[in-house]
Amino acid sequence: MRKKNISILSDCYGCGVCTMVCPVHIIDLKENERGFLSPDIIKQSECIECGLCLRVCGFNNDLINDVYDERFYIGWSENSVARHQSSSGGIAREIIEYGIKNEFNICAAVYNHDSRRVEHINGATVENLHLFIGSKYLLSRTQEAFKSLNLKARNIVIGTPCQIDSFRRLLRMKRCEVNFILVDFFCHGVPSAILWDKYLRHVESFVGDIKTISWRNKDDGWKKSYCIKATGTRGEYMSSARDGDLFYKFFLGNYCLNQCCYDSCKYKQSNSSADIRIGDCWGISGIDEKDGISCIVAFSSRGDALLSQITSTCHIERVKRDTVIKGQMKECAPKPCVHPYVVNALSTTLSIKEIYKRYIRPFEIFIIYPKRIWRKIKSML
């Protein structure tokens, strides 16, 4: 007989919070056959049916959104080097640096070159701050970092909106929200980790073993920063979305996102359980944009108070909601009709280039490009 636990759900975000709350420690987070993280019940017979895993699950519950007064800002770091190294305006970096200086534990995502996956770790320091900087377009493994958190200490936790929503439920259950500042970001969705594996093999065919990699490179400016840069044993690889980079083709084209990103994302625009939301501010003009501008939403007094603490190192100004929301996704990602074929092909030996040529390229030629051309003609009439 099936136990009343997280296994009754047909889908989930893969946030990992259920692994932390289980009193008998029988839930693990594993990567499934499609390259997405999902909970795994190790021993169903030992489940005591307490229901805690279902209570903290953001997928299983409505959004927590106790907004007292949404406040919208734009901003950037006054440190030009830090701003250039960051994906947008460097506000996330300034929040982390503030936390380090004021003895907060920082729990956020870094890229692990050994496992080739993104994972949350605790304990940002001045020395390892560079690991936490920059966007990482993969869902992070949270369970080990979340389990090792001291809930009685002061913490800043940064994660995807679904990770933060579930984590907020846990804090509320433990009655320790006051010790935490939660930060999320405007999220496009998360692609299959199998796509990333195939993409890395593609890059390695040019540069050998990869030593460093970043998802956003600003050498040509912030507006053109959707550019992956990798250094390997045989040289350097750079590939931008504007020039048809394969990872960005799959990711931004929504060809292999988690099923939840298509059907069940509750966190678009200003829907959030965080204290602060950050992202790229695409809705601003007339300001020096070369090194990036961040958009910021404060959802709580704690979030607003933290922002006031970093004004000595950042430019932060209040703006209208539309300035922040413009350019952000308004609803769940649309699913292209070739999605099932792409997802199935990822589990085969086909390379990322072969999958693109076989399924995505024909879709672009016969569906996407004609629509764009017709829209262009209509705008000229």
PDB file of C-alpha atoms in Angstrom, residues 5 8 30 58 115-116 124 169 171 174 210-211 229 251 257 272 309 334 380:
ATOM      1  CA  ASN A   5       4.312  10.949   1.663  1.00  0.00           C
ATOM      2  CA  ILE A   8       2.068  10.399  -3.995  1.00  0.00           C
ATOM      3  CA  LYS A  30      18.164  11.990  -6.879  1.00  0.00           C
ATOM      4  CA  GLY A  58       5.883  24.250  -2.463  1.00  0.00           C
ATOM      5  CA  SER A 115      30.411  16.603 -10.312  1.00  0.00           C
ATOM      6  CA  ARG A 116      29.541  19.026 -13.145  1.00  0.00           C
ATOM      7  CA  ALA A 124      30.751  32.113   1.960  1.00  0.00           C
ATOM      8  CA  ARG A 169       7.342  26.680   4.965  1.00  0.00           C
ATOM      9  CA  LEU A 171      11.099  27.938   8.750  1.00  0.00           C
ATOM     10  CA  LYS A 174      10.171  25.515  13.024  1.00  0.00           C
ATOM     11  CA  ILE A 210      37.255  22.296 -18.772  1.00  0.00           C
ATOM     12  CA  LYS A 211      38.832  24.222 -15.898  1.00  0.00           C
ATOM     13  CA  LYS A 229      32.864  31.280 -21.641  1.00  0.00           C
ATOM     14  CA  PHE A 251      17.340  26.539 -22.599  1.00  0.00           C
ATOM     15  CA  LEU A 257      12.740  22.314 -19.034  1.00  0.00           C
ATOM     16  CA  SER A 272       7.375  35.157  -4.271  1.00  0.00           C
ATOM     17  CA  GLN A 309      22.302  48.511   4.731  1.00  0.00           C
ATOM     18  CA  PRO A 334       5.379  27.605 -23.320  1.00  0.00           C
ATOM     19  CA  MET A 380       5.924  47.884 -41.113  1.00  0.00           C
TER      20      MET A 380
END
